[in-house]
Tab-separated table of C-alpha atoms in Angstrom:
chain	number	residue	atom	x	y	z
N	1	ASN	CA	-0.109	-0.058	-0.013
N	2	ALA	CA	1.749	3.228	-1.230
N	3	GLY	CA	-0.519	5.462	0.838
N	4	VAL	CA	-2.036	8.634	-0.548
N	5	ILE	CA	-0.101	9.925	-3.522
N	6	GLN	CA	0.053	13.625	-4.424
N	7	THR	CA	1.723	14.980	-7.445
N	8	PRO	CA	3.513	17.150	-8.033
N	9	ARG	CA	5.360	17.489	-4.730
N	10	HIS	CA	6.407	21.009	-5.553
N	11	LYS	CA	4.958	23.452	-8.114
N	12	VAL	CA	5.993	26.995	-8.846
N	13	THR	CA	3.576	29.050	-10.932
N	14	GLY	CA	3.744	32.867	-12.008
N	15	LYS	CA	0.908	34.992	-10.877
N	16	GLY	CA	-2.199	34.609	-13.114
N	17	GLN	CA	-1.285	31.087	-14.301
N	18	GLU	CA	-3.298	27.907	-13.551
N	19	ALA	CA	-2.294	25.151	-11.278
N	20	THR	CA	-3.682	21.624	-11.159
N	21	LEU	CA	-2.882	19.404	-8.125
N	22	TRP	CA	-3.449	15.583	-8.123
N	23	CYS	CA	-4.325	13.217	-5.460
N	24	GLU	CA	-4.616	9.463	-5.605
N	25	PRO	CA	-6.423	8.157	-2.554
N	26	ILE	CA	-5.745	4.803	-0.897
N	27	SER	CA	-7.417	1.991	-2.802
N	28	GLY	CA	-10.806	1.164	-1.288
N	29	HIS	CA	-11.278	4.427	0.618
N	30	SER	CA	-14.641	6.092	-0.107
N	31	ALA	CA	-13.775	9.663	1.143
N	32	VAL	CA	-11.367	12.197	-0.053
N	33	PHE	CA	-10.437	15.466	1.615
N	34	TRP	CA	-8.607	18.475	0.559
N	35	TYR	CA	-6.811	20.880	3.002
N	36	ARG	CA	-4.616	23.934	2.652
N	37	GLN	CA	-1.857	24.655	5.253
N	38	THR	CA	0.175	27.748	5.819
N	39	ILE	CA	2.031	29.106	8.877
N	40	VAL	CA	-0.468	31.901	9.258
N	41	GLN	CA	-3.736	30.138	8.803
N	42	GLY	CA	-2.771	26.635	9.877
N	43	LEU	CA	-4.644	23.635	8.590
N	44	GLU	CA	-7.707	24.718	6.647
N	45	PHE	CA	-10.315	22.329	5.438
N	46	LEU	CA	-11.252	23.047	1.635
N	47	THR	CA	-13.481	20.325	0.327
N	48	TYR	CA	-14.700	16.633	0.753
N	49	PHE	CA	-15.846	13.874	-1.420
N	50	ARG	CA	-17.563	10.638	-0.579
N	51	ASN	CA	-18.054	7.961	-3.218
N	52	GLN	CA	-16.828	10.646	-5.766
N	53	ALA	CA	-19.787	12.971	-4.896
N	54	PRO	CA	-19.037	16.407	-3.476
N	55	ILE	CA	-20.318	16.551	0.176
N	56	ASP	CA	-18.958	19.647	1.638
N	57	ASP	CA	-17.080	22.496	-0.113
N	58	SER	CA	-17.549	25.041	2.619
N	59	GLY	CA	-13.959	25.780	2.806
N	60	MET	CA	-13.356	26.440	-0.923
N	61	PRO	CA	-12.729	29.976	-1.905
N	62	LYS	CA	-15.706	30.814	-4.279
N	63	GLU	CA	-13.646	32.087	-6.924
N	64	ARG	CA	-10.759	30.418	-8.794
N	65	PHE	CA	-10.733	27.125	-6.883
N	66	SER	CA	-12.495	23.967	-8.039
N	67	ALA	CA	-12.204	20.327	-7.121
N	68	GLN	CA	-13.272	17.274	-9.045
N	69	MET	CA	-13.263	13.528	-8.481
N	70	PRO	CA	-13.946	11.968	-11.764
N	71	ASN	CA	-13.292	8.399	-10.608
N	72	GLN	CA	-12.466	6.604	-7.326
N	73	SER	CA	-8.826	6.544	-8.066
N	74	HIS	CA	-8.041	10.180	-8.291
N	75	SER	CA	-9.093	13.651	-7.388
N	76	THR	CA	-7.956	17.103	-8.705
N	77	LEU	CA	-7.736	20.625	-7.180
N	78	LYS	CA	-7.460	23.281	-9.633
N	79	ILE	CA	-6.673	26.905	-8.958
N	80	GLN	CA	-7.251	29.338	-11.842
N	81	SER	CA	-5.352	32.748	-12.113
N	82	THR	CA	-3.101	31.818	-9.117
N	83	GLN	CA	-2.214	34.590	-6.680
N	84	PRO	CA	0.725	34.915	-4.248
N	85	GLN	CA	-1.676	34.421	-1.386
N	86	ASP	CA	-2.541	30.982	-2.853
N	87	SER	CA	1.027	29.808	-1.795
N	88	ALA	CA	0.611	27.037	0.582
N	89	VAL	CA	0.945	23.324	1.145
N	90	TYR	CA	-1.986	21.632	-0.226
N	91	LEU	CA	-2.755	18.275	1.495
N	92	CYS	CA	-5.011	15.478	0.416
N	93	ALA	CA	-6.448	12.722	2.628
N	94	SER	CA	-8.472	9.713	2.220
N	95	SER	CA	-10.481	7.557	4.714
N	96	SER	CA	-12.750	4.499	4.753
N	97	GLY	CA	-15.726	6.829	5.568
N	98	GLY	CA	-17.328	8.169	8.572
N	99	ALA	CA	-15.489	10.317	11.001
N	100	ARG	CA	-12.631	7.798	11.022
N	101	GLU	CA	-8.876	8.043	10.611
N	102	GLN	CA	-7.651	10.233	7.802
N	103	TYR	CA	-4.573	9.193	5.863
N	104	PHE	CA	-2.718	12.145	4.629
N	105	GLY	CA	-0.529	12.424	1.515
N	106	PRO	CA	2.795	14.289	1.724
N	107	GLY	CA	1.276	17.449	0.302
N	108	THR	CA	2.050	19.682	-2.767
N	109	ARG	CA	3.902	22.881	-1.974
N	110	LEU	CA	2.669	25.499	-4.215
N	111	THR	CA	4.589	28.686	-4.711
N	112	VAL	CA	3.020	31.524	-6.644
N	113	LEU	CA	5.613	34.078	-7.713
G	1	SER	CA	-3.973	24.036	24.879
G	2	GLN	CA	-5.490	24.278	21.442
G	3	TRP	CA	-8.905	25.344	20.570
G	4	GLY	CA	-10.659	26.098	17.298
G	5	GLU	CA	-10.026	29.749	17.440
G	6	GLU	CA	-6.686	29.953	19.254
G	7	ASN	CA	-3.340	30.408	17.483
G	8	LEU	CA	-0.803	27.725	17.299
G	9	GLN	CA	0.701	26.906	20.647
G	10	ALA	CA	4.309	26.095	21.235
G	11	LEU	CA	6.186	23.929	23.769
G	12	SER	CA	9.772	23.300	24.226
G	13	ILE	CA	11.192	20.561	26.542
G	14	GLN	CA	14.178	18.540	27.058
G	15	GLU	CA	14.423	14.921	25.862
G	16	GLY	CA	13.316	12.518	28.578
G	17	GLU	CA	10.761	14.945	30.080
G	18	ASP	CA	7.023	14.094	30.096
G	19	VAL	CA	4.597	16.506	28.279
G	20	THR	CA	0.841	16.910	28.165
G	21	MET	CA	-0.921	18.905	25.419
G	22	ASN	CA	-4.593	19.911	25.727
G	23	CYS	CA	-7.495	20.395	23.475
G	24	SER	CA	-10.784	21.896	23.881
G	25	TYR	CA	-13.621	21.460	21.510
G	26	LYS	CA	-16.841	23.418	21.018
G	27	THR	CA	-19.539	20.938	20.345
G	28	TYR	CA	-20.783	17.339	20.809
G	29	THR	CA	-18.190	14.746	19.404
G	30	THR	CA	-18.326	11.100	19.175
G	31	VAL	CA	-14.485	10.680	18.821
G	32	VAL	CA	-11.412	12.663	19.411
G	33	GLN	CA	-8.355	11.944	17.205
G	34	TRP	CA	-4.844	13.080	17.817
G	35	TYR	CA	-2.494	13.521	14.868
G	36	ARG	CA	1.191	14.320	14.605
G	37	GLN	CA	2.711	16.125	11.780
G	38	LYS	CA	6.474	16.136	11.344
G	39	SER	CA	8.202	18.547	9.128
G	40	GLY	CA	7.557	18.046	5.470
G	41	LYS	CA	5.022	15.283	5.943
G	42	GLY	CA	1.251	15.220	6.289
G	43	PRO	CA	-0.334	14.557	9.619
G	44	ALA	CA	-0.637	11.009	10.807
G	45	GLN	CA	-3.110	9.609	13.363
G	46	LEU	CA	-1.616	8.695	16.694
G	47	ILE	CA	-4.556	7.692	18.735
G	48	LEU	CA	-8.364	7.768	18.635
G	49	ILE	CA	-10.519	8.020	21.683
G	50	ARG	CA	-14.330	7.524	21.675
G	51	SER	CA	-16.815	9.526	23.679
G	52	ASN	CA	-17.541	6.523	25.877
G	53	GLU	CA	-13.892	6.060	26.741
G	54	ARG	CA	-12.134	8.215	29.433
G	55	GLU	CA	-8.496	7.081	28.572
G	56	LYS	CA	-6.663	5.355	25.801
G	57	ARG	CA	-3.098	4.310	25.814
G	58	SER	CA	-0.645	3.433	23.002
G	59	GLY	CA	2.957	2.851	23.951
G	60	ARG	CA	4.352	6.161	25.387
G	61	LEU	CA	1.148	8.012	24.408
G	62	ARG	CA	-1.943	8.463	26.747
G	63	ALA	CA	-5.144	10.317	25.581
G	64	THR	CA	-7.944	11.282	27.905
G	65	LEU	CA	-11.312	12.666	27.070
G	66	ASP	CA	-13.676	14.547	29.351
G	67	THR	CA	-16.939	15.020	27.590
G	68	SER	CA	-18.501	17.139	30.544
G	69	SER	CA	-15.717	19.827	29.965
G	70	GLN	CA	-15.373	19.077	26.420
G	71	SER	CA	-11.686	18.719	26.491
G	72	SER	CA	-9.047	16.058	25.686
G	73	SER	CA	-5.423	15.649	26.431
G	74	LEU	CA	-2.553	13.785	24.938
G	75	SER	CA	0.433	12.919	27.181
G	76	ILE	CA	3.780	11.613	26.041
G	77	THR	CA	6.068	10.069	28.560
G	78	GLY	CA	9.889	9.872	28.203
G	79	THR	CA	9.940	12.156	25.225
G	80	LEU	CA	12.448	11.759	22.385
G	81	ALA	CA	13.884	14.279	19.998
G	82	THR	CA	11.973	12.350	17.281
G	83	ASP	CA	8.721	13.480	18.984
G	84	THR	CA	9.370	16.936	17.758
G	85	ALA	CA	6.297	17.741	15.604
G	86	VAL	CA	3.018	19.640	15.515
G	87	TYR	CA	0.296	17.755	17.359
G	88	PHE	CA	-3.393	18.209	16.271
G	89	CYS	CA	-6.568	17.110	17.999
G	90	ALA	CA	-9.581	16.518	15.708
G	91	THR	CA	-13.261	16.104	16.468
G	92	ASP	CA	-16.367	15.347	14.691
G	93	ARG	CA	-19.589	17.276	15.082
G	94	ARG	CA	-23.324	16.541	14.829
G	95	ASN	CA	-24.703	17.116	11.397
G	96	SER	CA	-21.285	17.550	9.799
G	97	ASN	CA	-21.559	14.875	7.192
G	98	ASN	CA	-18.819	12.718	8.969
G	99	ARG	CA	-16.304	15.449	8.482
G	100	ILE	CA	-13.639	15.958	11.318
G	101	PHE	CA	-12.485	19.414	12.480
G	102	PHE	CA	-8.845	19.918	13.292
G	103	GLY	CA	-7.614	22.200	16.091
G	104	ASP	CA	-4.891	24.747	15.452
G	105	GLY	CA	-2.197	22.458	16.784
G	106	THR	CA	0.551	22.443	19.303
G	107	GLN	CA	4.136	22.730	18.177
G	108	LEU	CA	6.318	20.563	20.354
G	109	VAL	CA	10.104	20.815	20.230
G	110	VAL	CA	12.119	18.127	22.215
G	111	LYS	CA	15.673	19.175	22.603
G	112	PRO	CA	18.290	16.350	22.687
C-alpha cells in the first residue's frame, strides 16, 4: 500500500497562471479530503468527496478554486489565475468513511511568484 | 492548549521529560483523534478515543477525554527528540456529514 499519493510535490507558478494538483487516494477508501496549510492560517479544510460525490465544499474559496473526483482513483484541485496568497501546502487525505482516521499524503507545496 | 479559534501553541522541552497537550472542542463529538505532523510530512493519526472512553493508551502515549468539560489531552512520557512535531486534535460534530475538524495544533520541540 503506497499510501495517498500527491503530485507534483512542488509546483511553482507565475501570478495569473493555472495550477492543477493531483491526489490518488488509498485504494478502497470512499472519502477524499483537501486541505490547505500555511504558517499563518494553519490547517484549513477546503472540500470533501464521498463515493466521488461532493459532500462539503464550505472551505473552498468561491472564486478560482475547483475540485473534482472523476473516478475513485483520483481527485484534482484546480486553482485558476493563481495569486501569491495561494502559496501554501495543499494536503489530500482519504479515509474509509465516517469520522474515521484520515490518511494524509505528503502534500504539494505551491509557490506563486 | 489548542482550541478552534486559538493560535498555534508552542512547547519546548528536554528529551526525557513528560509532556501533556490539551485540546478543547466546542460541540458534541463522538470521537477525538490526535494526529502528529512532522516537518515536510502530512499529519498521521496517533490515537483515537471515543466519547464513551475516558482514557486510551498506546505505547508512550496516553489520551484522555472529558466530555463534560469538552476537553481532551495527549500525554507523552519519556519524550525523544523524534517526538518533535506539531500535534493536532480533531473532532467530529453533529450534522457535519462525518467530517472531522482539526484544532490549531501544538508545536512541540524536544531538545536532545
